[in-house]
Coordinates of N, CA and C in Angstrom, one line a residue:
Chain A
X2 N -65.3 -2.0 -42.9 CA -66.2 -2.6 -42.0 C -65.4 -3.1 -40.8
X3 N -66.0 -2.8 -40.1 CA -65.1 -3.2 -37.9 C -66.0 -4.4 -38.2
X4 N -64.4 -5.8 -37.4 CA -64.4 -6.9 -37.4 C -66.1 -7.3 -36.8
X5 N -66.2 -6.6 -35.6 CA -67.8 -6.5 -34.8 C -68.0 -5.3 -33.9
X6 N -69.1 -5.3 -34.6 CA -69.8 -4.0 -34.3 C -71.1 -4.1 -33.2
X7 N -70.9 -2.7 -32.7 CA -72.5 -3.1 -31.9 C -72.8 -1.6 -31.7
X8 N -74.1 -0.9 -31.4 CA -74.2 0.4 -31.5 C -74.1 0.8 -30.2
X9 N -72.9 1.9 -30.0 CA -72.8 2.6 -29.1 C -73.6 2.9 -28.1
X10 N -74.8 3.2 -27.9 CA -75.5 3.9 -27.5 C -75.7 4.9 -27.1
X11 N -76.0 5.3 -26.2 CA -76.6 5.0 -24.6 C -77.5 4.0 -24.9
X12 N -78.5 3.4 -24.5 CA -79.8 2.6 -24.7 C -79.9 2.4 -22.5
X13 N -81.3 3.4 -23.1 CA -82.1 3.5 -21.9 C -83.3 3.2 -21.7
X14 N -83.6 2.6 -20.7 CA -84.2 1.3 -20.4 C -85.1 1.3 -18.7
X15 N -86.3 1.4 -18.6 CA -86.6 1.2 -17.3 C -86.5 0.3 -16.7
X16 N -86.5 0.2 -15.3 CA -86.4 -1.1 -14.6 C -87.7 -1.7 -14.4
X17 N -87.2 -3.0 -14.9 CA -88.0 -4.2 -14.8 C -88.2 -4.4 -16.8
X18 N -87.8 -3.5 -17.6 CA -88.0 -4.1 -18.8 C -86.8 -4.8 -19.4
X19 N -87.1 -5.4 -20.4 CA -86.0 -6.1 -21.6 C -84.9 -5.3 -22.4
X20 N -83.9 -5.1 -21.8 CA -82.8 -4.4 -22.8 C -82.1 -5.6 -23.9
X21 N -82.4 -5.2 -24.5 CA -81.8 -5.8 -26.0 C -80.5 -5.2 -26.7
X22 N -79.2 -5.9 -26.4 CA -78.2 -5.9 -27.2 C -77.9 -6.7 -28.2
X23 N -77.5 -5.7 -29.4 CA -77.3 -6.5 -30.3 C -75.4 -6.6 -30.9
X24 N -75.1 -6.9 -31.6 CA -73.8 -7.6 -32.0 C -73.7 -7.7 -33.3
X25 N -73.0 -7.4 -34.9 CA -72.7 -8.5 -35.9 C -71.3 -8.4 -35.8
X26 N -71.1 -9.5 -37.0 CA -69.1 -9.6 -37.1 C -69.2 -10.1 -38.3
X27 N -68.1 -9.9 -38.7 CA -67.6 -9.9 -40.6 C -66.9 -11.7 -41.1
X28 N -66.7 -12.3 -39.7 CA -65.6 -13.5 -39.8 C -66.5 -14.5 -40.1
X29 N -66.5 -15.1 -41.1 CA -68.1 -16.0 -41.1 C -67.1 -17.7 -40.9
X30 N -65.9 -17.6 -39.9 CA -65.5 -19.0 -39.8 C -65.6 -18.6 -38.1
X31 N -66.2 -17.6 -37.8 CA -66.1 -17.1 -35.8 C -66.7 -18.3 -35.3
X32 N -66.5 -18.7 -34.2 CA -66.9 -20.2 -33.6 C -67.1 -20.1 -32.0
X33 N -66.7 -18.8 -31.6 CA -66.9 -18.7 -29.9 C -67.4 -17.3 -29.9
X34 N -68.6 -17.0 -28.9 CA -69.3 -15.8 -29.1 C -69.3 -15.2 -27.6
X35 N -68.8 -14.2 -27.2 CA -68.7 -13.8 -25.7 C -69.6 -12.4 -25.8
X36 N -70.0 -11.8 -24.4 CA -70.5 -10.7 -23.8 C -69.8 -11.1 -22.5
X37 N -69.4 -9.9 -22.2 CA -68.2 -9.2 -21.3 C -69.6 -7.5 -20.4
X38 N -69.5 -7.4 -19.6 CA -70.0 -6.2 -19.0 C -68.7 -5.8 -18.3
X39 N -69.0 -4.5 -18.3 CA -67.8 -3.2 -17.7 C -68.7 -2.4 -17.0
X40 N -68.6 -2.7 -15.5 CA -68.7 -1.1 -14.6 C -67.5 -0.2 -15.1
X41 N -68.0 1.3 -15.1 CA -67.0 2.3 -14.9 C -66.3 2.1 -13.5
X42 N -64.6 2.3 -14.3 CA -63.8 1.9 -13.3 C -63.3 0.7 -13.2
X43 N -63.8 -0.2 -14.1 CA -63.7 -1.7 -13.8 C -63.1 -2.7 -14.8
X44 N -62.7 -3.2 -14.7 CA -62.2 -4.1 -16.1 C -63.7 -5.2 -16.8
X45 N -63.7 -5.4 -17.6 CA -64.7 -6.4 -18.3 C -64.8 -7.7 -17.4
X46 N -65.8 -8.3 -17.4 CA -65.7 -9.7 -16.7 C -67.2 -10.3 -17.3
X47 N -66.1 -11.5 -17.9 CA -67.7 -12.3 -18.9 C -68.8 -12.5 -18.3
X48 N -70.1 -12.1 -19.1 CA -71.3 -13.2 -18.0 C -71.7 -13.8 -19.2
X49 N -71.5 -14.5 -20.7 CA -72.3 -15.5 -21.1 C -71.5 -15.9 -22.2
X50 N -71.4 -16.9 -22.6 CA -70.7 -17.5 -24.2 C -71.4 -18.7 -24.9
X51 N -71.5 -18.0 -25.9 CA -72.4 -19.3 -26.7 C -71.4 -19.5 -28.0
X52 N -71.3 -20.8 -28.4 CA -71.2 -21.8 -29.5 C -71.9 -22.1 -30.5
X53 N -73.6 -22.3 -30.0 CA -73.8 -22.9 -31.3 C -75.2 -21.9 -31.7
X54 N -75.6 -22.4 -33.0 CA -77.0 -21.5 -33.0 C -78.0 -21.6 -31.7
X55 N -79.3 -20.9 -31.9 CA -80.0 -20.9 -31.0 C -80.0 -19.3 -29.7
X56 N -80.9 -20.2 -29.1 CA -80.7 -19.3 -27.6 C -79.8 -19.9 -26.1
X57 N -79.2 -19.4 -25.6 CA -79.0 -20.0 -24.6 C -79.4 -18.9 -23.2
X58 N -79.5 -19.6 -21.9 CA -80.3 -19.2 -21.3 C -79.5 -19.1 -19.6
X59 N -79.4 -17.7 -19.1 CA -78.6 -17.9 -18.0 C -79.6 -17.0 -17.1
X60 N -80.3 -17.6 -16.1 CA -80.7 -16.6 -14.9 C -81.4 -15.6 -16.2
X61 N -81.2 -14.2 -15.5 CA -82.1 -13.4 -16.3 C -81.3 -12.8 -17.6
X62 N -80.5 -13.4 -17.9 CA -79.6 -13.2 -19.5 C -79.7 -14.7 -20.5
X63 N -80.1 -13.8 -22.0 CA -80.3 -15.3 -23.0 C -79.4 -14.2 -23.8
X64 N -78.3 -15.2 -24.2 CA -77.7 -14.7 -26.0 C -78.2 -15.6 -26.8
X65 N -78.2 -15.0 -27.7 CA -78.7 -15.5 -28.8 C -77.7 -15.7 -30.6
X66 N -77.7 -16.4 -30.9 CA -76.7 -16.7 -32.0 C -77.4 -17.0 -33.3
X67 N -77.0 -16.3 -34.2 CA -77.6 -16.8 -35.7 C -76.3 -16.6 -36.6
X68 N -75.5 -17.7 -36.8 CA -74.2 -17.6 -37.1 C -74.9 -17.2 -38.8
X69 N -75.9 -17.3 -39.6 CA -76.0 -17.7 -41.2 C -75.9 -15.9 -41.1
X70 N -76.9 -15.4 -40.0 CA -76.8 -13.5 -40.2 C -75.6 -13.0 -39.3
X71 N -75.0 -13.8 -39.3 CA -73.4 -12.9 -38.5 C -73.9 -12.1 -37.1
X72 N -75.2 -12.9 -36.3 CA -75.6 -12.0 -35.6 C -75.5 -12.7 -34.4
X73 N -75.4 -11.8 -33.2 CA -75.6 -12.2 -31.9 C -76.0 -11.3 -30.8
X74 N -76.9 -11.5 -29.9 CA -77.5 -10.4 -29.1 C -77.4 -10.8 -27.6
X75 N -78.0 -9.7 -26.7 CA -77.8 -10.2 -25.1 C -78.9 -9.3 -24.9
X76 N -79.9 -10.7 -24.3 CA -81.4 -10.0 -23.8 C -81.4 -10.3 -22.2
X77 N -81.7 -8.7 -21.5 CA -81.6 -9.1 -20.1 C -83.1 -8.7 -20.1
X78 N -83.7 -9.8 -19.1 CA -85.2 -9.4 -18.7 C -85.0 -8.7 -17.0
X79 N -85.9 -8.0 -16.7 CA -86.1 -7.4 -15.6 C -85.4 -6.6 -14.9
X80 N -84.7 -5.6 -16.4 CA -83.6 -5.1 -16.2 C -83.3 -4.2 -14.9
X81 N -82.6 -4.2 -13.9 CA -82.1 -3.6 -12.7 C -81.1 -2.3 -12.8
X82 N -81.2 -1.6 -11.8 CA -79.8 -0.3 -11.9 C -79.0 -0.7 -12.2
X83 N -79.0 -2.1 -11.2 CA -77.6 -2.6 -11.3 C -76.9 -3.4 -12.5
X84 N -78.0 -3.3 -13.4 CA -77.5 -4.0 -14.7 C -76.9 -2.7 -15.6
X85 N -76.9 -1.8 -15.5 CA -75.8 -0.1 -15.9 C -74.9 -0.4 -16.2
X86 N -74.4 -0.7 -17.3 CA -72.5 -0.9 -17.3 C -72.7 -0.9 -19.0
X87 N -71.3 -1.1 -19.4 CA -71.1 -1.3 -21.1 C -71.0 -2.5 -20.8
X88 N -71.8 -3.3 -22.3 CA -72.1 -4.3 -22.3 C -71.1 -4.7 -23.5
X89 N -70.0 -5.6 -24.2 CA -69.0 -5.9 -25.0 C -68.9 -6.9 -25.5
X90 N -69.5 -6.9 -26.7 CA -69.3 -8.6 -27.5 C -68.5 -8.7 -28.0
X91 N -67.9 -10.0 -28.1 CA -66.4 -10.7 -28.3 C -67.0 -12.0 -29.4
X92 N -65.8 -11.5 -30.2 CA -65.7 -12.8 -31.2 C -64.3 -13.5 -31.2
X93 N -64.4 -14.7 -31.2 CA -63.5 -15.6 -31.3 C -63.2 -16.3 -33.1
X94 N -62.6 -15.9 -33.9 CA -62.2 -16.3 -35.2 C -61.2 -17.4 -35.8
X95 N -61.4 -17.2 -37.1 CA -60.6 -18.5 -37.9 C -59.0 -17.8 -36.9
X96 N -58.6 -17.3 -36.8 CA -56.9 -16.8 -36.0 C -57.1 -16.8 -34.9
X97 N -58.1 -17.5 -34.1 CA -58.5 -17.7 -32.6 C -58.1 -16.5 -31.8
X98 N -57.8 -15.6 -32.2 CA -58.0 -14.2 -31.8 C -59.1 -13.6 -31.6
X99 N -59.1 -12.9 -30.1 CA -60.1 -12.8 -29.7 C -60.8 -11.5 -29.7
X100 N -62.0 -10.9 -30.6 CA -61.7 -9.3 -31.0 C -62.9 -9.1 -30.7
X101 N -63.1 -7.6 -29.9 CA -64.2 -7.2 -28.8 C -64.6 -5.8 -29.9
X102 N -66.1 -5.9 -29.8 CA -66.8 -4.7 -29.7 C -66.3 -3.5 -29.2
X103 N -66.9 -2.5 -29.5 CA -66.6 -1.0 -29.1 C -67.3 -1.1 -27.7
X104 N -68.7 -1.9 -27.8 CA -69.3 -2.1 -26.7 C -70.7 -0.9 -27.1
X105 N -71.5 -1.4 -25.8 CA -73.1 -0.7 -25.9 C -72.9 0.1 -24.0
X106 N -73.5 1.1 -24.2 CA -73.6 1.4 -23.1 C -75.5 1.3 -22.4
X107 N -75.3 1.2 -21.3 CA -76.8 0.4 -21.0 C -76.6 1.2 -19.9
X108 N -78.3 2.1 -19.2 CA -78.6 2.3 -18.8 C -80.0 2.3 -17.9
X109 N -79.8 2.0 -17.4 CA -81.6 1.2 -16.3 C -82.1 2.2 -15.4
X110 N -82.9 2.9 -16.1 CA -83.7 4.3 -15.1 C -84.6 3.2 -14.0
X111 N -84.4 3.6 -12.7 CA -85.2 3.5 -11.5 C -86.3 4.2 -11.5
Chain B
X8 N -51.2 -17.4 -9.3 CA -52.4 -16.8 -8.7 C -53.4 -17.0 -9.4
X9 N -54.9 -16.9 -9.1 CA -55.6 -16.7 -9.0 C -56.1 -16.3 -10.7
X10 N -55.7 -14.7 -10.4 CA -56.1 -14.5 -11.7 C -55.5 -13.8 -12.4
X11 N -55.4 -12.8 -13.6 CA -54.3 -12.2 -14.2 C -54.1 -11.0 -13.3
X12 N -52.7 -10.8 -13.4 CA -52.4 -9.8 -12.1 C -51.5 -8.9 -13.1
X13 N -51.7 -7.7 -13.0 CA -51.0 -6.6 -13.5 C -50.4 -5.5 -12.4
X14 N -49.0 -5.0 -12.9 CA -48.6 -4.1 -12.3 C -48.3 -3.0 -13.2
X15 N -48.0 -1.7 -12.0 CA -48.2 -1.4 -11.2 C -49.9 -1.1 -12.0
X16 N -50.5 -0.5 -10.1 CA -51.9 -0.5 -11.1 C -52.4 0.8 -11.4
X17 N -51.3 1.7 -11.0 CA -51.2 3.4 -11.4 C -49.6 3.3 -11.4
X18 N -49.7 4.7 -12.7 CA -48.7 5.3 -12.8 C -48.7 6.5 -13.5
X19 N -48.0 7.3 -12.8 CA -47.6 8.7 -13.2 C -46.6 8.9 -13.6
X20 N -46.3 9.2 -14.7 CA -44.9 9.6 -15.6 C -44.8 11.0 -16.2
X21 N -43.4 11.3 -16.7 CA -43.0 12.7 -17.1 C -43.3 12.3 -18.6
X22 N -43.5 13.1 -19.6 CA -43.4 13.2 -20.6 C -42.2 12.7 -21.9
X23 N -42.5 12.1 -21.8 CA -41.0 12.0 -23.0 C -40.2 10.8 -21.7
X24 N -40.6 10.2 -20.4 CA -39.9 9.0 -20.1 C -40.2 7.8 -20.4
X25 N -39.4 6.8 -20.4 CA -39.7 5.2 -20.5 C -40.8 4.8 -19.4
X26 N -41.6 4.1 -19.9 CA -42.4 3.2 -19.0 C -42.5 1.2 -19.1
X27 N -42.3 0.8 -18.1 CA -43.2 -0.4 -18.6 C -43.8 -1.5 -17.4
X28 N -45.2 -2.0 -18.6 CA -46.0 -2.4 -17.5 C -46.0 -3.6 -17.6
X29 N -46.9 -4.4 -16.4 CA -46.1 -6.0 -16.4 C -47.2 -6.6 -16.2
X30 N -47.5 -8.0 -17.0 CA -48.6 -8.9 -16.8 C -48.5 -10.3 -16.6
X31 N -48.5 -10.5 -15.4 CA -48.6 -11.9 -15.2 C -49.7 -13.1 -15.4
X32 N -50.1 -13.5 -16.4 CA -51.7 -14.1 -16.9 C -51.7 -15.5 -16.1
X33 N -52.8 -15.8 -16.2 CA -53.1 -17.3 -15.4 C -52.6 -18.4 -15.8
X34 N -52.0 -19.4 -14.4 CA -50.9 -20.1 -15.0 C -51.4 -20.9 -16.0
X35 N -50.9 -21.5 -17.3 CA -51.1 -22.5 -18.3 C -52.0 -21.8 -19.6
X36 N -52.3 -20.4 -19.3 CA -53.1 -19.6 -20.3 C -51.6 -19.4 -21.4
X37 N -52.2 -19.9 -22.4 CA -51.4 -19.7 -23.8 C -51.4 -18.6 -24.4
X38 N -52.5 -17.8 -24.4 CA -52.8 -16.5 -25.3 C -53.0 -15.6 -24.1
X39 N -52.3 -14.7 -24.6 CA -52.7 -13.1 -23.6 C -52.5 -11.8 -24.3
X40 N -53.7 -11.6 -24.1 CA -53.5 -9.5 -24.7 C -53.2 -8.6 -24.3
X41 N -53.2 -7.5 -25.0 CA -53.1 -6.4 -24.4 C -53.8 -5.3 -25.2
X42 N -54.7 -4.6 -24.3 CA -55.6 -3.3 -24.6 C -55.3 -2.4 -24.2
X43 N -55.9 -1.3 -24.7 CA -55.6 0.4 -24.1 C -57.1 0.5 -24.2
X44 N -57.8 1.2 -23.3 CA -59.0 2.0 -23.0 C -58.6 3.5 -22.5
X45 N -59.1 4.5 -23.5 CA -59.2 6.0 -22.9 C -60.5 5.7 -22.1
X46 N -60.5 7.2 -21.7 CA -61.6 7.6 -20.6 C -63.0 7.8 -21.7
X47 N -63.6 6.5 -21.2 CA -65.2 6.5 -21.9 C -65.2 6.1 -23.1
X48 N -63.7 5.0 -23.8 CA -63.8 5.0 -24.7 C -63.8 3.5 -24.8
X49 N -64.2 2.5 -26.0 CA -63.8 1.2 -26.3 C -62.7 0.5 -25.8
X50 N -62.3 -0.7 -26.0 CA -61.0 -1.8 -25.8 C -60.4 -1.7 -27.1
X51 N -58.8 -0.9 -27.1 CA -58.3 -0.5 -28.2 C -57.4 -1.7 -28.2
X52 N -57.3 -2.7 -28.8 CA -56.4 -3.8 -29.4 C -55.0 -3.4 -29.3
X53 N -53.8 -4.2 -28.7 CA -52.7 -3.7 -29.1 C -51.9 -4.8 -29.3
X54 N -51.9 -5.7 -28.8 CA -51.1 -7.0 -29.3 C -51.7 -8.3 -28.8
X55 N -51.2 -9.2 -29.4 CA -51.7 -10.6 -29.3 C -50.6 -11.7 -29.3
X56 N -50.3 -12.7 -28.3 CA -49.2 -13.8 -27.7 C -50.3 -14.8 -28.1
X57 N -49.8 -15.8 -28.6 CA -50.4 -17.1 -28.8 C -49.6 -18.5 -28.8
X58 N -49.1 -19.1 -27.4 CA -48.2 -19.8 -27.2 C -46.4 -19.4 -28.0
X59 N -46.2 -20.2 -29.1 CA -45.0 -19.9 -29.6 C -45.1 -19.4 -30.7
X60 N -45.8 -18.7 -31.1 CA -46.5 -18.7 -32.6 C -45.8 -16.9 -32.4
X61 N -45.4 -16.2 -33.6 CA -44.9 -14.8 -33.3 C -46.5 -14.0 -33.4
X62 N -46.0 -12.8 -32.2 CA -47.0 -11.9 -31.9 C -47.7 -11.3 -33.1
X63 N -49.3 -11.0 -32.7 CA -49.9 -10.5 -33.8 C -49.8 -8.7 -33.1
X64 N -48.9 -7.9 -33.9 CA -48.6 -6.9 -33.2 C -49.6 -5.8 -33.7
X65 N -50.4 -6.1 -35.1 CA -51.1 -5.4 -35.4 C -51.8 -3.9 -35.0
X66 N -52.3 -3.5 -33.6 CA -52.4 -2.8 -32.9 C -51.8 -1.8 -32.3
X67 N -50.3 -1.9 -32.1 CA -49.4 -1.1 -31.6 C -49.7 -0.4 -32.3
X68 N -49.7 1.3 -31.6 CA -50.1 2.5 -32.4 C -48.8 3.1 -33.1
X69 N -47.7 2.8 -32.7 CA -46.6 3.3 -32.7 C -45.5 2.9 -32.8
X70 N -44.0 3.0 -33.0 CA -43.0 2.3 -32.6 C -42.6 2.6 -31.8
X71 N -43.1 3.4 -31.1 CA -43.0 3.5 -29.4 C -43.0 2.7 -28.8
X72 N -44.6 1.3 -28.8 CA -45.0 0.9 -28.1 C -44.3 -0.8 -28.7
X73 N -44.2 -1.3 -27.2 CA -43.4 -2.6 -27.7 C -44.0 -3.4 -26.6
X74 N -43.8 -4.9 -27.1 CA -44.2 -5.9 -26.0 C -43.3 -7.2 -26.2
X75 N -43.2 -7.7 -25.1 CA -42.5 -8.9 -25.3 C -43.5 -10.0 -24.1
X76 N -43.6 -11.2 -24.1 CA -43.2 -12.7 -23.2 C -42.8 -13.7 -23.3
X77 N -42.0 -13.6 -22.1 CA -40.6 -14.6 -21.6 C -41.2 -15.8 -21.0
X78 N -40.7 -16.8 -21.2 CA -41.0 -17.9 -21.5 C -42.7 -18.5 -21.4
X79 N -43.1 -17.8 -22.3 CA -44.5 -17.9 -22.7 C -45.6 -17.6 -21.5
X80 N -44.9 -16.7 -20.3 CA -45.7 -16.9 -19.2 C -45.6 -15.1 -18.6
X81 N -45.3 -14.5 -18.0 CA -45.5 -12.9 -17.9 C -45.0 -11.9 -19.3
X82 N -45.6 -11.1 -19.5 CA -45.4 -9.9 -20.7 C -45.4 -8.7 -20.1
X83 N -44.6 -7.8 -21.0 CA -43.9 -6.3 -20.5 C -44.5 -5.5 -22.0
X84 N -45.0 -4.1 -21.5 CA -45.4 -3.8 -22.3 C -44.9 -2.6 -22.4
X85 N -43.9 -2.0 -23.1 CA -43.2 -1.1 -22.7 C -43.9 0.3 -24.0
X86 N -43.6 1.3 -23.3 CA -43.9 2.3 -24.0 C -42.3 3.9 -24.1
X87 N -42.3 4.0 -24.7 CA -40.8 4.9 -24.9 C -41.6 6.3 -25.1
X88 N -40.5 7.1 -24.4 CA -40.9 8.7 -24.9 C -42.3 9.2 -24.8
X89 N -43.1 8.4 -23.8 CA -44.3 9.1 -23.7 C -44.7 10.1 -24.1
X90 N -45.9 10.1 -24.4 CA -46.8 11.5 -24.6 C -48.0 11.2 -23.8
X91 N -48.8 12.6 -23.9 CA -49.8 12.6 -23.2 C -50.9 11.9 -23.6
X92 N -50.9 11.8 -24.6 CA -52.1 10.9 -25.5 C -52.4 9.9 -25.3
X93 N -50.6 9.2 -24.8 CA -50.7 7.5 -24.2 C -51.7 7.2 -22.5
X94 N -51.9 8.9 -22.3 CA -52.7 8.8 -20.9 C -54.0 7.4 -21.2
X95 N -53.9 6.4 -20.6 CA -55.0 5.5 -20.0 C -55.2 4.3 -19.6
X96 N -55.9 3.6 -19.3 CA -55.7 2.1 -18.9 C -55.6 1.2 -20.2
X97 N -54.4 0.1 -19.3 CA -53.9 -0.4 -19.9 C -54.3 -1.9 -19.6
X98 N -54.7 -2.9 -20.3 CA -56.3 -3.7 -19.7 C -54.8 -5.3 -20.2
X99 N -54.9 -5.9 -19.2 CA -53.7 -7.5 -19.7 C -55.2 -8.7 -20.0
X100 N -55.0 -9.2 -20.6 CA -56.1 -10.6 -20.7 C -55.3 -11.8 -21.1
X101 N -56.0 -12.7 -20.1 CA -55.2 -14.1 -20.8 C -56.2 -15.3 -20.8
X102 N -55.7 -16.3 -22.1 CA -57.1 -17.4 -22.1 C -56.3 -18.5 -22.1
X103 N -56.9 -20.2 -22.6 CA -56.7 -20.5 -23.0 C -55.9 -21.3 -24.0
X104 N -56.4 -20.4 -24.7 CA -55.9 -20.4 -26.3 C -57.2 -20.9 -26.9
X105 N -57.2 -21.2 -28.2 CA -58.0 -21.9 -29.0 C -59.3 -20.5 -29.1
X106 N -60.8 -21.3 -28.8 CA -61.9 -20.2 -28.8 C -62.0 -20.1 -26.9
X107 N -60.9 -19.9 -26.6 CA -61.6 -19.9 -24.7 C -62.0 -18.3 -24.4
X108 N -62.5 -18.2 -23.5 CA -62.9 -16.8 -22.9 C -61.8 -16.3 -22.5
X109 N -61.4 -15.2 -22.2 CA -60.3 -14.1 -21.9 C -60.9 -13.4 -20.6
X110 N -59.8 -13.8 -19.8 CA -59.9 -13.0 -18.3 C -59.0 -11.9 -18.4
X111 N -59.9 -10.9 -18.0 CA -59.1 -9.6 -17.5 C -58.1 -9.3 -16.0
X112 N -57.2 -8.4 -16.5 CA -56.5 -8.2 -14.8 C -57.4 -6.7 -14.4
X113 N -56.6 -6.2 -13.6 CA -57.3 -5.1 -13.1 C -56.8 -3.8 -13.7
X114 N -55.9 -3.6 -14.8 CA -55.6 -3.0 -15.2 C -54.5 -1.6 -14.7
X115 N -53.6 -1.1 -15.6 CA -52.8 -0.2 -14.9 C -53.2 1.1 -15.4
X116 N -53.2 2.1 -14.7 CA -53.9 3.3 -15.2 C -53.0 4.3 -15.2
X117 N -52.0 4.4 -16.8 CA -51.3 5.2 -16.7 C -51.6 6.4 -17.1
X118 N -50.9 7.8 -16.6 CA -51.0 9.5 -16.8 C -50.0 10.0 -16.9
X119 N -49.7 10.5 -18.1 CA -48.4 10.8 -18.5 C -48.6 12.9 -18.4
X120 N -48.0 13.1 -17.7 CA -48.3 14.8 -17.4 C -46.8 15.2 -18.1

């Protein structure tokens, strides 16, 4: 089993709907929860991190955390072209090592 | 600076020569990695610096591939005897430490012909 997984994709998506990424991880002591987006061509650069259960809520992105199901997601509403990139969840663990997804690739038909 | 700065940010090499790449992470960042991405593929893990604590080298595909940082502040990532396989970017991140976020540099995009 990979430390955290998320499914590959493609996941295609029209613009203006809800793309839903999802996330689990194996470490049940993980304590810091990241999404990272990647333009092709580009290096990763975070847009959200959550800590505790719940939802948390940025502009048009909520992650969401349910540490009991080892789960974590990234819901963009009104999804844009410009929201196209791999999307990469990151767990932070008992060895504060910081270990990334394969990543989702996301795609927003115009 | 600013933010993590990697060099060079291409490189072309012969087959079977020494390379190595350089990462300067953000000043006071305790922990810094290092990834490899092929073309279209995931963030391949290759080592882990965690202030003075010895490297989690886990990752290294090879004993080719080696990394060192000097006085807990830039890392060299050296690769020996290239092959073509090692063709791709090579991704520096540095945090905190503890559970902090990891900033990426711009990465070096090596092609070993």
């Amino acid at each position: 089993q990979k430390e955290v997984e998320q499914n590959s994709g493609p996941l295609s998506v029209p613009e203006g709907a809800i793309a839903s990424l999802n996330c689990t991880y194996s470490d049940r002591v993980s304590q810091s929860f990241f999404w990272y987006r990647q333009y092709s061509g580009k290096s990763p650069e975070l847009i959200m991190s959550i800590y505790s259960n719940g939802d948390k809520e940025d502009g048009r992105f909520t992650a969401q955390l349910n540490k009991a199901s080892q789960y974590v997601s990234l819901l963009i509403r009104d999804s844009q072209p410009s929201d196209s990139a791999t999307y990469l969840c990151a767990v932070s663990g008992g060895g504060f090592k910081t270990i990334f997804g394969a990543g989702t690739r996301l795609f927003v038909k115009a | 600076g600013a933010g993590v700065s990697q060099s060079p940010s291409n490189k072309v090499t012969e087959k079977g020569k020494d390379v190595e790449l350089r990462c300067d992470p953000i000043s006071g960042h305790t922990a810094l990695y290092w990834y490899r991405q092929s073309l279209g593929q995931g963030l391949e893990f290759l080592i882990y610096f965690q202030g003075n604590s010895a490297p989690d080298k886990s990752g290294l595909p090879s004993d080719r591939f080696s990394a060192e940082r000097t006085g807990g502040s830039v890392s060299t990532l050296t690769i020996q005897r290239t092959q073509q396989e090692d063709s791709a970017v090579y991704l520096c991140a540095s945090s905190l430490g503890g559970h902090s976020q990891a900033f990426f540099g711009q990465g070096t995009r090596l092609t070993v012909v």
